[in-house]
XYZ file of C-alpha atoms in Angstrom:
575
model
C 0.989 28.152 28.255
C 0.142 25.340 30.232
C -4.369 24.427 30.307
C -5.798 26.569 33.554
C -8.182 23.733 33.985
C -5.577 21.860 34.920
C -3.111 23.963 37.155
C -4.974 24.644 40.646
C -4.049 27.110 43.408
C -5.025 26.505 46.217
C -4.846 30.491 48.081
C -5.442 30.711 51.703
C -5.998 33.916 53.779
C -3.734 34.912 56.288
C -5.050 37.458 59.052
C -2.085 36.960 61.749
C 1.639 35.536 61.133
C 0.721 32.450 63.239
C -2.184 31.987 60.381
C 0.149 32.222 57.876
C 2.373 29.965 59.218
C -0.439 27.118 59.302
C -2.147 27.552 56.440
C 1.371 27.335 54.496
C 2.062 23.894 56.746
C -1.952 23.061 55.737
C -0.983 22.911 52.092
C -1.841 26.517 50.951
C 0.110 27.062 47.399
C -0.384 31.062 47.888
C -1.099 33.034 51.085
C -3.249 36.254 50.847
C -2.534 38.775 53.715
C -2.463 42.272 54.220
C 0.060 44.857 55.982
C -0.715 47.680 58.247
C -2.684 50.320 55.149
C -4.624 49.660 52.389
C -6.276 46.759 53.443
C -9.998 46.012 53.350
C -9.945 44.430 56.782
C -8.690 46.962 58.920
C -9.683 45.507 61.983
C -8.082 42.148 61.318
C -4.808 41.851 63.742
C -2.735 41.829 60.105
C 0.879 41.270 60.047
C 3.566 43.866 60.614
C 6.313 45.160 57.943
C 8.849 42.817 59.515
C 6.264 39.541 59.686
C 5.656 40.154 55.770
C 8.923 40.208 54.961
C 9.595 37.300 57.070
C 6.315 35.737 55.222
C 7.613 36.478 51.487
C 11.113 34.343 52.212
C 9.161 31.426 54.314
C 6.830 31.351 51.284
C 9.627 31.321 48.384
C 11.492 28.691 50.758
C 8.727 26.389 49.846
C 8.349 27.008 46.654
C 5.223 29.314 47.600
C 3.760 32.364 46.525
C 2.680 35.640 48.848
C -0.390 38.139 47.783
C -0.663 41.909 49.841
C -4.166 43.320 49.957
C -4.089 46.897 48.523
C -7.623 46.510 47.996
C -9.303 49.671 49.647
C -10.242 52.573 47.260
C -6.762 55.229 47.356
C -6.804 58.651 47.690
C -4.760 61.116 45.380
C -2.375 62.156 48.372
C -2.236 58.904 49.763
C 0.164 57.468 46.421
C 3.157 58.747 47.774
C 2.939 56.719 50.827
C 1.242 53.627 48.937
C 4.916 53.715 47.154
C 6.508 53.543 50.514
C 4.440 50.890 52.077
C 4.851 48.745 48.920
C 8.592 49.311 48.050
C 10.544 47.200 50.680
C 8.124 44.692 49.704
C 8.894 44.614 46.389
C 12.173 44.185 46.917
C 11.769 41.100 49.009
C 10.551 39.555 46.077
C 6.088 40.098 46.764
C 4.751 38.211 44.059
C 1.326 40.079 43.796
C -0.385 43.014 45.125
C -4.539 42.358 45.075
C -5.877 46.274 44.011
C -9.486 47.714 43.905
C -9.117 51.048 43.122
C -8.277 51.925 39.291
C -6.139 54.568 39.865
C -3.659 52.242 42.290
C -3.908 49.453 39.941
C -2.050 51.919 37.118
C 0.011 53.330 39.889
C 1.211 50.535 40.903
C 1.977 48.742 37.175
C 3.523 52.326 36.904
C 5.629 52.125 39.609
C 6.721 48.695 40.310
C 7.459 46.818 37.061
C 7.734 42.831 37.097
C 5.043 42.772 39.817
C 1.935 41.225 39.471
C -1.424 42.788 39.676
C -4.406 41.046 40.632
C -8.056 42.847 40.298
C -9.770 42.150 43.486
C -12.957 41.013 43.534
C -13.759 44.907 44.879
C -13.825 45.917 41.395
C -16.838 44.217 40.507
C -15.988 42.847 37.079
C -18.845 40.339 36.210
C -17.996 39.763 32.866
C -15.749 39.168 29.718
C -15.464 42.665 28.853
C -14.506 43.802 32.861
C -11.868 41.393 32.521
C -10.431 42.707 29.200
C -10.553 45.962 30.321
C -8.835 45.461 33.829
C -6.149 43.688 31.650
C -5.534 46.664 29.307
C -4.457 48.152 32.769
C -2.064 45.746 33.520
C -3.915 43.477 35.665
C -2.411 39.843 35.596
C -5.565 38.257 36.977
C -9.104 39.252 37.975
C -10.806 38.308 40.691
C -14.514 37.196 39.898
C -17.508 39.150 41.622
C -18.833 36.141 43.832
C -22.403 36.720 42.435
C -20.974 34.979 39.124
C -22.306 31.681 37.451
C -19.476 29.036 36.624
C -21.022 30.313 32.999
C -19.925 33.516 33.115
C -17.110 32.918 34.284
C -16.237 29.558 31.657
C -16.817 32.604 29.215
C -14.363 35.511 30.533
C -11.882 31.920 30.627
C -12.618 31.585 26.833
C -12.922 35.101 25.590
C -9.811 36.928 27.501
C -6.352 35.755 28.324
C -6.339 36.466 32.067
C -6.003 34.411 34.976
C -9.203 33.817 37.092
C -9.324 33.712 40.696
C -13.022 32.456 42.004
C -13.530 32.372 45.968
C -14.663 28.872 46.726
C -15.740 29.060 50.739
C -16.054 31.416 53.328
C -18.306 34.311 53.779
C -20.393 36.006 50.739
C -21.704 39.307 50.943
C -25.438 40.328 50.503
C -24.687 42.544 47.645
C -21.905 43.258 45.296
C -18.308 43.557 46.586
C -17.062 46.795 45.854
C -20.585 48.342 45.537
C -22.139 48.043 49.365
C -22.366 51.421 51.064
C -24.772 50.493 53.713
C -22.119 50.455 56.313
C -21.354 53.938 55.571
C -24.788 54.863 55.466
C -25.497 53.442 58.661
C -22.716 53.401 60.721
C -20.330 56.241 58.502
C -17.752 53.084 58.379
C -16.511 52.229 54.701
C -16.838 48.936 53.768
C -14.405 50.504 50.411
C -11.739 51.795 52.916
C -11.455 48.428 55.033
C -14.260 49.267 57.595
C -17.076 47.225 57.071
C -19.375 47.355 60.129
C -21.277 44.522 58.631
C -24.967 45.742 58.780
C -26.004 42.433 56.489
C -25.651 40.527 60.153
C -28.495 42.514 62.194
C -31.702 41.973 62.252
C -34.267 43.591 60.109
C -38.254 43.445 59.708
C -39.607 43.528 56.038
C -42.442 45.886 54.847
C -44.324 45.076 51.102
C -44.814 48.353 49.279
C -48.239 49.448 50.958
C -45.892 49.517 54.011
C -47.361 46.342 55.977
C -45.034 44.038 57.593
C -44.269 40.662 56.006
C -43.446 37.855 57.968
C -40.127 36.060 57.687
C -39.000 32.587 58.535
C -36.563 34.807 61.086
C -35.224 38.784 61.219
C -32.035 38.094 59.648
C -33.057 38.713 55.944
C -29.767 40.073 54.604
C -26.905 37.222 56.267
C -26.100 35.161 53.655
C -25.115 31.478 54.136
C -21.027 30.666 54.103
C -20.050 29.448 50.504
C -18.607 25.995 50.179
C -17.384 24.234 46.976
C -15.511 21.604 48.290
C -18.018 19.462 45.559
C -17.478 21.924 42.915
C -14.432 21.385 42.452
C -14.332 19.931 38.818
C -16.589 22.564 37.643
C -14.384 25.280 38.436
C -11.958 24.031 36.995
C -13.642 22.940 33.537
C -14.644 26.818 34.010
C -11.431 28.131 33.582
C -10.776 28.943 37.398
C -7.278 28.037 37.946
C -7.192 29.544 41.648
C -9.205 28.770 44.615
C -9.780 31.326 46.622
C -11.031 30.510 50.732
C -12.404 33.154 52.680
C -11.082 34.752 55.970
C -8.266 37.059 57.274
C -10.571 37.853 60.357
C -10.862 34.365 61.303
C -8.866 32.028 64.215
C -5.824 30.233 62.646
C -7.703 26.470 63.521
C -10.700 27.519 60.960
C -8.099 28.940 58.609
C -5.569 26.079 58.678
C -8.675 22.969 58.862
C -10.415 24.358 55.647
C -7.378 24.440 54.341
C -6.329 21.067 54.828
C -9.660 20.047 53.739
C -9.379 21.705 50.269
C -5.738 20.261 49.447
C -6.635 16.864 50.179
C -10.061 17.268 48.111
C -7.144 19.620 45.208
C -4.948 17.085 45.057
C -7.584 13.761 44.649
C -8.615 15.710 41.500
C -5.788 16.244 39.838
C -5.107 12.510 41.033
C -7.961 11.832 38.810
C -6.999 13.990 35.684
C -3.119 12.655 35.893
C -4.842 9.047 35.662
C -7.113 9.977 33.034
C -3.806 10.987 30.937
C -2.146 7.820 31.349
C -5.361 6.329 30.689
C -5.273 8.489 27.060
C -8.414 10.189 28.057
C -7.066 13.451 25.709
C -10.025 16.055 25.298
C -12.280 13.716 27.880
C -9.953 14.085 30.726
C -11.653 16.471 32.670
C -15.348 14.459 32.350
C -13.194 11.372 33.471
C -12.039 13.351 36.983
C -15.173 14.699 37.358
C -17.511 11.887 37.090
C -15.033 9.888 39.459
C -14.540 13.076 41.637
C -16.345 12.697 45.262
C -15.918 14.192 48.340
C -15.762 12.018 51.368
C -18.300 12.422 53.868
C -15.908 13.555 56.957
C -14.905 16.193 54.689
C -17.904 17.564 54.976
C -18.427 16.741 58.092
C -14.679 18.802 59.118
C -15.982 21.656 57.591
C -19.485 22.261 58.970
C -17.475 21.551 62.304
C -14.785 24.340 61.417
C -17.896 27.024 60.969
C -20.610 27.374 59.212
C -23.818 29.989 59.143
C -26.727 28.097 58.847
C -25.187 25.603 56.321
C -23.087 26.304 53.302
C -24.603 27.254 50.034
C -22.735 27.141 46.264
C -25.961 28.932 44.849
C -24.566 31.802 42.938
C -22.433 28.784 40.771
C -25.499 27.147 39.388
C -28.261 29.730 39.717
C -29.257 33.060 40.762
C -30.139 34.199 44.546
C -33.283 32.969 46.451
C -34.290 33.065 49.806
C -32.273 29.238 50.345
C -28.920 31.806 50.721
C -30.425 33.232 54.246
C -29.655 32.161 57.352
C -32.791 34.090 58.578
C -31.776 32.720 62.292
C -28.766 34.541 64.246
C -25.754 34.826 62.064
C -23.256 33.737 64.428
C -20.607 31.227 63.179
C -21.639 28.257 64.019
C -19.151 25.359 64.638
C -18.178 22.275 66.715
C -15.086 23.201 68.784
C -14.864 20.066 70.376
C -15.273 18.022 67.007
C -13.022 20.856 65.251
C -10.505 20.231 67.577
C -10.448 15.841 67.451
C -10.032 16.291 64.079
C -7.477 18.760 63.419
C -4.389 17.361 61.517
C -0.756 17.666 62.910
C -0.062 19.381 59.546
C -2.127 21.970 60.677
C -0.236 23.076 63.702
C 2.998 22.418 62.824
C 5.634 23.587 60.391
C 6.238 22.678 56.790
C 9.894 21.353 55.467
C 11.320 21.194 52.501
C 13.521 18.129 51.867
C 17.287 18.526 50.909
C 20.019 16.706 50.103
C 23.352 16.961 51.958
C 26.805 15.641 51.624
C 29.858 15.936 54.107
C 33.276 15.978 53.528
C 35.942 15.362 56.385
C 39.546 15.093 55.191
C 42.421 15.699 57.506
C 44.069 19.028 57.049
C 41.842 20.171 54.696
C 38.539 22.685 55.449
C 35.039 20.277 56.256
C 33.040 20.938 53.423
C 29.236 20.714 53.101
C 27.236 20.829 49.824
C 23.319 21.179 50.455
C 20.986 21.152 47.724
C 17.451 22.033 47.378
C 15.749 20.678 44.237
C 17.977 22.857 41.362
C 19.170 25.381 44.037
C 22.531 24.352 45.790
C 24.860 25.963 47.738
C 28.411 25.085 49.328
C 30.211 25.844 52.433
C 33.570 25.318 54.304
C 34.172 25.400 58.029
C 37.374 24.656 60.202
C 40.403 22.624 59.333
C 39.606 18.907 60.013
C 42.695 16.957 61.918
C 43.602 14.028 63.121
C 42.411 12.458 66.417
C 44.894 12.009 69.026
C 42.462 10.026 71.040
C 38.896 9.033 70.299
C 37.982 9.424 66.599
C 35.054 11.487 65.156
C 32.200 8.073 64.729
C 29.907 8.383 61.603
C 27.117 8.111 63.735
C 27.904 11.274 65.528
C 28.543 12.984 62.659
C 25.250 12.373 61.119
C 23.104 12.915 64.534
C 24.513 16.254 64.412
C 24.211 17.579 61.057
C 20.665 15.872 60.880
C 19.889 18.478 63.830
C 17.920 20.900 61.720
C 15.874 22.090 64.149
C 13.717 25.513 63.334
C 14.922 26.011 59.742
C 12.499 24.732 57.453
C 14.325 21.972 56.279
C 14.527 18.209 56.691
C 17.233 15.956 55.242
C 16.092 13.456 52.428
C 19.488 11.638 51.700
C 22.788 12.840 53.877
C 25.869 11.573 52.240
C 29.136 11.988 54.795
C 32.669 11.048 53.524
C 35.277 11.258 56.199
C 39.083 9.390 56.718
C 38.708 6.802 59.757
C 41.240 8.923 62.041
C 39.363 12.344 61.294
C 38.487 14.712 64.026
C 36.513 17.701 64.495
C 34.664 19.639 67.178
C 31.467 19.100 67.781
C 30.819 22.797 67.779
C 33.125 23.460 64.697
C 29.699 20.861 62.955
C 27.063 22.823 64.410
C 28.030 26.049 62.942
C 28.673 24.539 59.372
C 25.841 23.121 59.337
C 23.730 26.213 60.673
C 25.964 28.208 58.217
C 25.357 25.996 55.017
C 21.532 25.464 55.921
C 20.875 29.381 56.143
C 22.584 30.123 53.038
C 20.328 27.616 51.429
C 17.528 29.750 52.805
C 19.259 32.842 51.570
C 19.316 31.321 48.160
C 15.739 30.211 47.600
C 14.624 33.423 49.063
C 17.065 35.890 47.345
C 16.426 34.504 43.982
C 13.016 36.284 44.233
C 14.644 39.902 45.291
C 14.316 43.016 43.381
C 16.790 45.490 43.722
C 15.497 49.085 43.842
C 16.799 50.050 40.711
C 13.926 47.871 39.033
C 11.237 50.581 40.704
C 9.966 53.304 38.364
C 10.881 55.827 40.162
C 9.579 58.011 43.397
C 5.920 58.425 44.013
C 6.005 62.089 44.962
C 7.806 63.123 41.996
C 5.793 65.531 39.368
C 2.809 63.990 37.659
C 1.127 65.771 34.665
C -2.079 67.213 35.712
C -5.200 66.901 33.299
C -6.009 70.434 31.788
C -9.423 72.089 33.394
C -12.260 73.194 30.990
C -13.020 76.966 31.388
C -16.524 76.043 31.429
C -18.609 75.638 34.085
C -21.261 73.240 34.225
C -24.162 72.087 36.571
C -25.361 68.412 36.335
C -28.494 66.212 37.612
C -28.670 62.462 37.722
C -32.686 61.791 36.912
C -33.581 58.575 38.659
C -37.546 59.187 38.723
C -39.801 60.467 36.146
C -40.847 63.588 38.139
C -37.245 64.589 38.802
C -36.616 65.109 35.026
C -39.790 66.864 34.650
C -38.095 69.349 37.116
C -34.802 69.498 35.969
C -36.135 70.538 32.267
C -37.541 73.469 33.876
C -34.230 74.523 35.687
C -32.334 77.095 33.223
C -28.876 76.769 35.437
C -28.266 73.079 34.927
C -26.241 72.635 31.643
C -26.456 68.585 31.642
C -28.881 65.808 32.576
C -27.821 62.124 33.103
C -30.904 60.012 32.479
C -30.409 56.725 34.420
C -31.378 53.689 33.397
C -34.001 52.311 35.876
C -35.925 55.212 33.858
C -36.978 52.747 31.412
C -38.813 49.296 31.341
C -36.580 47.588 28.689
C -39.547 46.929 26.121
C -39.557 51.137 26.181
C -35.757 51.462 24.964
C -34.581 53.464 22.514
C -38.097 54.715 21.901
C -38.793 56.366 25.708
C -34.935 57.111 25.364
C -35.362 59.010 22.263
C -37.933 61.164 23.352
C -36.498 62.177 26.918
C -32.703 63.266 25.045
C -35.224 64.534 22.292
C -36.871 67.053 25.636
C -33.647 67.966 26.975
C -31.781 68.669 23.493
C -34.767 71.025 23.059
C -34.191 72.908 26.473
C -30.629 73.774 25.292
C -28.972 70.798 27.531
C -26.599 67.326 26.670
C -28.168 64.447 27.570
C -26.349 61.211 29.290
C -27.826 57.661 29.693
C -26.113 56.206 32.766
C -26.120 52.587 32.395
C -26.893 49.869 35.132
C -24.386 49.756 37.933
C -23.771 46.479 37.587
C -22.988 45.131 33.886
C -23.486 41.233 33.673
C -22.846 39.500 30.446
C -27.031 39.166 30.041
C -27.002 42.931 30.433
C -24.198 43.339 27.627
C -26.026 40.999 25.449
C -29.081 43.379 25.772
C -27.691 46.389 24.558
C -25.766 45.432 21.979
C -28.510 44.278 20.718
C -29.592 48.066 20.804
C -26.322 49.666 19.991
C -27.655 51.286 16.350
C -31.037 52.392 18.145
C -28.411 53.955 20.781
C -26.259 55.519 18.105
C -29.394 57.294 17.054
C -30.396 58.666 20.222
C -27.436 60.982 19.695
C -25.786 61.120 23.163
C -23.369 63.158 24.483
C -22.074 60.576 26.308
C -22.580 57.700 28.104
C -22.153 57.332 32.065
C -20.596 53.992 33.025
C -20.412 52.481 36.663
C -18.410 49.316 36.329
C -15.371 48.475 34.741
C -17.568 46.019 32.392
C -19.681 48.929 30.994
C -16.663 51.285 30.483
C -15.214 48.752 28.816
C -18.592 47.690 26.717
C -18.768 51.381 25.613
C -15.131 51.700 24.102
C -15.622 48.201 22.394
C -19.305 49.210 21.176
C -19.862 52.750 20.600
């Protein structure tokens, strides 16, 4: 398998079919976009079932790759018509589906065989053991939570087999992805069912804990800064990252398309720099040889703080832990240069992208014109009408190759056109056109249908019967203990049957002996006793207790209680 450190993709969002369309032209090598369900941006304008299917062949005409968002948590009675949505995708060829919920991601590996499964960064997994566990469940790649050091992640790259996808600009998120419910609390919007309401971007006052009122450099405490790691580039990739991920399927196609262009050109000087280091026989020092010669131009920078920006860019979370530089504090509206944006867009930007064939006409009096067109290995051949002879004015060369050089909307461009034809041939003009529009889209029919599915290669229907877990008999009654007075409370209450003791219970210089005790109390009240462990599990936090997995084993729990795919997957591997 080829060294992710030194294959890049560069993945672009796609909120609109005009987006998608430019940021494929920009130099995108994967478009992320999502359909009409499912999607964690609900109020994006999205694409219809028609545009992604038209997206999935333009993409796989270039050589491209296409990415649906299915990255909202599903409910149980919602899989049947997850199936449907998904299925004529499929068998256009989709070559990933980005899932959050657990239950979809088996569903869909279930369901849909041969198509990849990418954990979205909704799942939270900070960590080696996340990314193990996601992969166990057929996962392809994970996602990183954006709150990860290139450390972490440089170890899930050397620990576990997966692909890594790391977002590199665009908008970051005050807390965890996956685990924000301050939209619902606020505005009873789900930021987990695609309807964030964005509370991070109001303004707030701050109170100390004797309830007086701090003051702040400005009232917006919770907007974070945009990321940008246009310079980080060689880092992420000595990391492990091997895809680039750019924020933004709620943003105007101009942003989309400019940061776009911005990252390729930035992509491609690297690996400009590694291939040189190879011919150079750098070997194992390749990577320190691109990066130390790696530099991003100034009007790089320069196009992207025009594009938008909130209150500068940061790359904090890659280096070092949060701090108060990550704030915009002022109004968190996206700031940009329109006027600059706009003198500096590219061409590429705005137009379309075209792949470059290779053609060759045949003309031979009463015989069929023939036309071979090939497309790097893919080729294709066509015949049209009987060629004759001219009775008056011969068919010129010239003419000839004006006309099938006419390619017009299809997303090709002749390279090299080869036309063979007897001096006295003749054909009609219109008898060209439709050979060549006949041999060009079977070309596209090619390239695209070599990524179909047919529906055969499904697992089978959605709706049809699933085995149902078996129900305990027993009835039970549980508390989650947050606060010390709450378990002195729920020892005295003879109904509940189980207590979950949660870890913000204990200062970490008290565990297992505080532990001990409180499982010690309820064990004596005639109760099972749970330790719920931290909601979010970072590699630190996995160091720590394994460090205290034989004091844990002697606590005698009934169980532990994780939150995050890194604990679950900590306390199979541990315990």
């Amino acid at each position: 398998m080829p060294d992710r450190r030194t294959t890049i993709e560069l993945l672009a969002p796609a909120g609109s079919y005009e987006t998608f369309l430019a940021v494929l032209a920009a130099g995108a090598d994967a478009v992320y976009l999502g359909g009409g369900r499912f999607g964690a941006r609900a109020y994006a304008d999205n694409l219809t079932e028609k545009e992604i299917l038209s997206a999935v062949d333009e993409a796989h005409i270039h050589g491209k790759r296409v990415y649906l968002t299915v990255n909202t948590l599903v409910k149980e009675q919602e899989l049947s018509e997850l199936y449907a949505f998904l299925l004529p995708f499929y068998r256009q060829g989709l070559d990933a589906v980005i899932v959050q919920d657990i239950g979809a991601l088996a569903f869909v590996a279930r369901e849909f065989p041969g198509l990849a499964i990418h954990a979205s960064t909704q799942m939270t997994v900070t960590g080696s053991e996340g990314a193990m566990y996601v992969k166990s469940l057929g996962a392809d790649r994970v996602v990183t939570a954006r709150e990860m050091s290139l450390a972490e992640i440089k170890r899930m790259h050397e620990r576990v087999d997966i692909e890594i996808e790391t977002f590199v600009h665009g908008a970051l998120c005050y807390c965890y992805s996956g685990q924000c419910l301050l939209s619902s609390m606020i505005g009873g919007r789900s930021g987990n069912r695609g309807r964030c309401a964005q509370p991070c971007r109001l303004p707030y006052e701050a109170y100390d804990r004797n309830r007086q009122r701090v003051e702040t450099p400005g009232k917006y405490l919770l907007s974070t800064k945009d990321l940008c790691g246009i310079a980080d580039i060689p880092a992420l990739a000595e990391s492990g990252v091997n895809s680039l991920k750019i924020e933004g399927r709620m943003k105007q196609t101009a942003y989309a398309a400019g940061v776009v262009e911005v990252y390729r050109r930035n992509v491609d000087r690297y690996l400009a720099l590694l291939a040189e280091a190879e011919e150079r026989g750098e070997g194992e020092q390749a990577l320190s040889y691109a990066a130390a010669r790696y530099e991003v131009p100034a009007e790089d920078r320069k196009r992207l703080l025009a594009l938008g920006n909130r209150s500068g860019f940061t790359d904090r979370y890659y280096f070092q832990r949060n701090g108060a530089d990550m704030i915009t504090f002022g109004t968190p509206s996206h700031e940009r240069n329109p006027k600059e944006a706009e003198g500096e867009a590219h061409a590429s930007c705005r137009g379309e992208s075209k792949e470059k064939i290779k053609g060759i006409l045949t003309l031979q009096k009463d015989a069929p014109v023939r036309m071979e067109v090939r497309c790097g290995a893919c080729v294709v051949r066509r015949e049209g009408a009987m060629v004759q002879s001219a009775k008056t004015q011969p068919l010129s060369r010239k003419k000839v190759e004006e006309c099938i050089q006419k390619t017009g909307n299809t997303p090709f461009l002749f390279e090299e056109l080869v036309v063979s034809m007897d001096a006295d041939a003749f054909l009609p003009v219109q008898a060209l056109n439709a050979l060549r529009r006949d041999a060009l889209q079977a070309l596209a029919d090619a390239l695209a249908g070599a990524y179909r599915r047919d529906e055969k290669s499904a697992a089978g229907r959605a709706d049809r019967e699933r085995q149902v877990c078996a129900k305990t008999e027993e009835e039970c009654l549980i508390a989650s203990v947050e606060e010390r007075c709450q378990l002195a409370e729920a020892l005295e209450h003879a109904s509940l049957t189980d207590i979950y003791l949660d870890s913000s219970l204990y200062a970490r210089r008290e565990l297992p002996g505080r532990l001990l005790e409180d499982v010690g109390d309820v064990r004596r009240r005639g109760k099972r006793a749970y330790y719920i462990l931290p909601a979010v599990f970072r590699a630190h936090t996995a160091d720590f207790y394994r460090g205290l997995a034989e004091e844990l084993r002697g606590a005698k729990l009934d169980g532990m209680v994780a939150k995050s795919y890194d604990a679950a997957a900590f306390v199979r591997e541990t315990f």
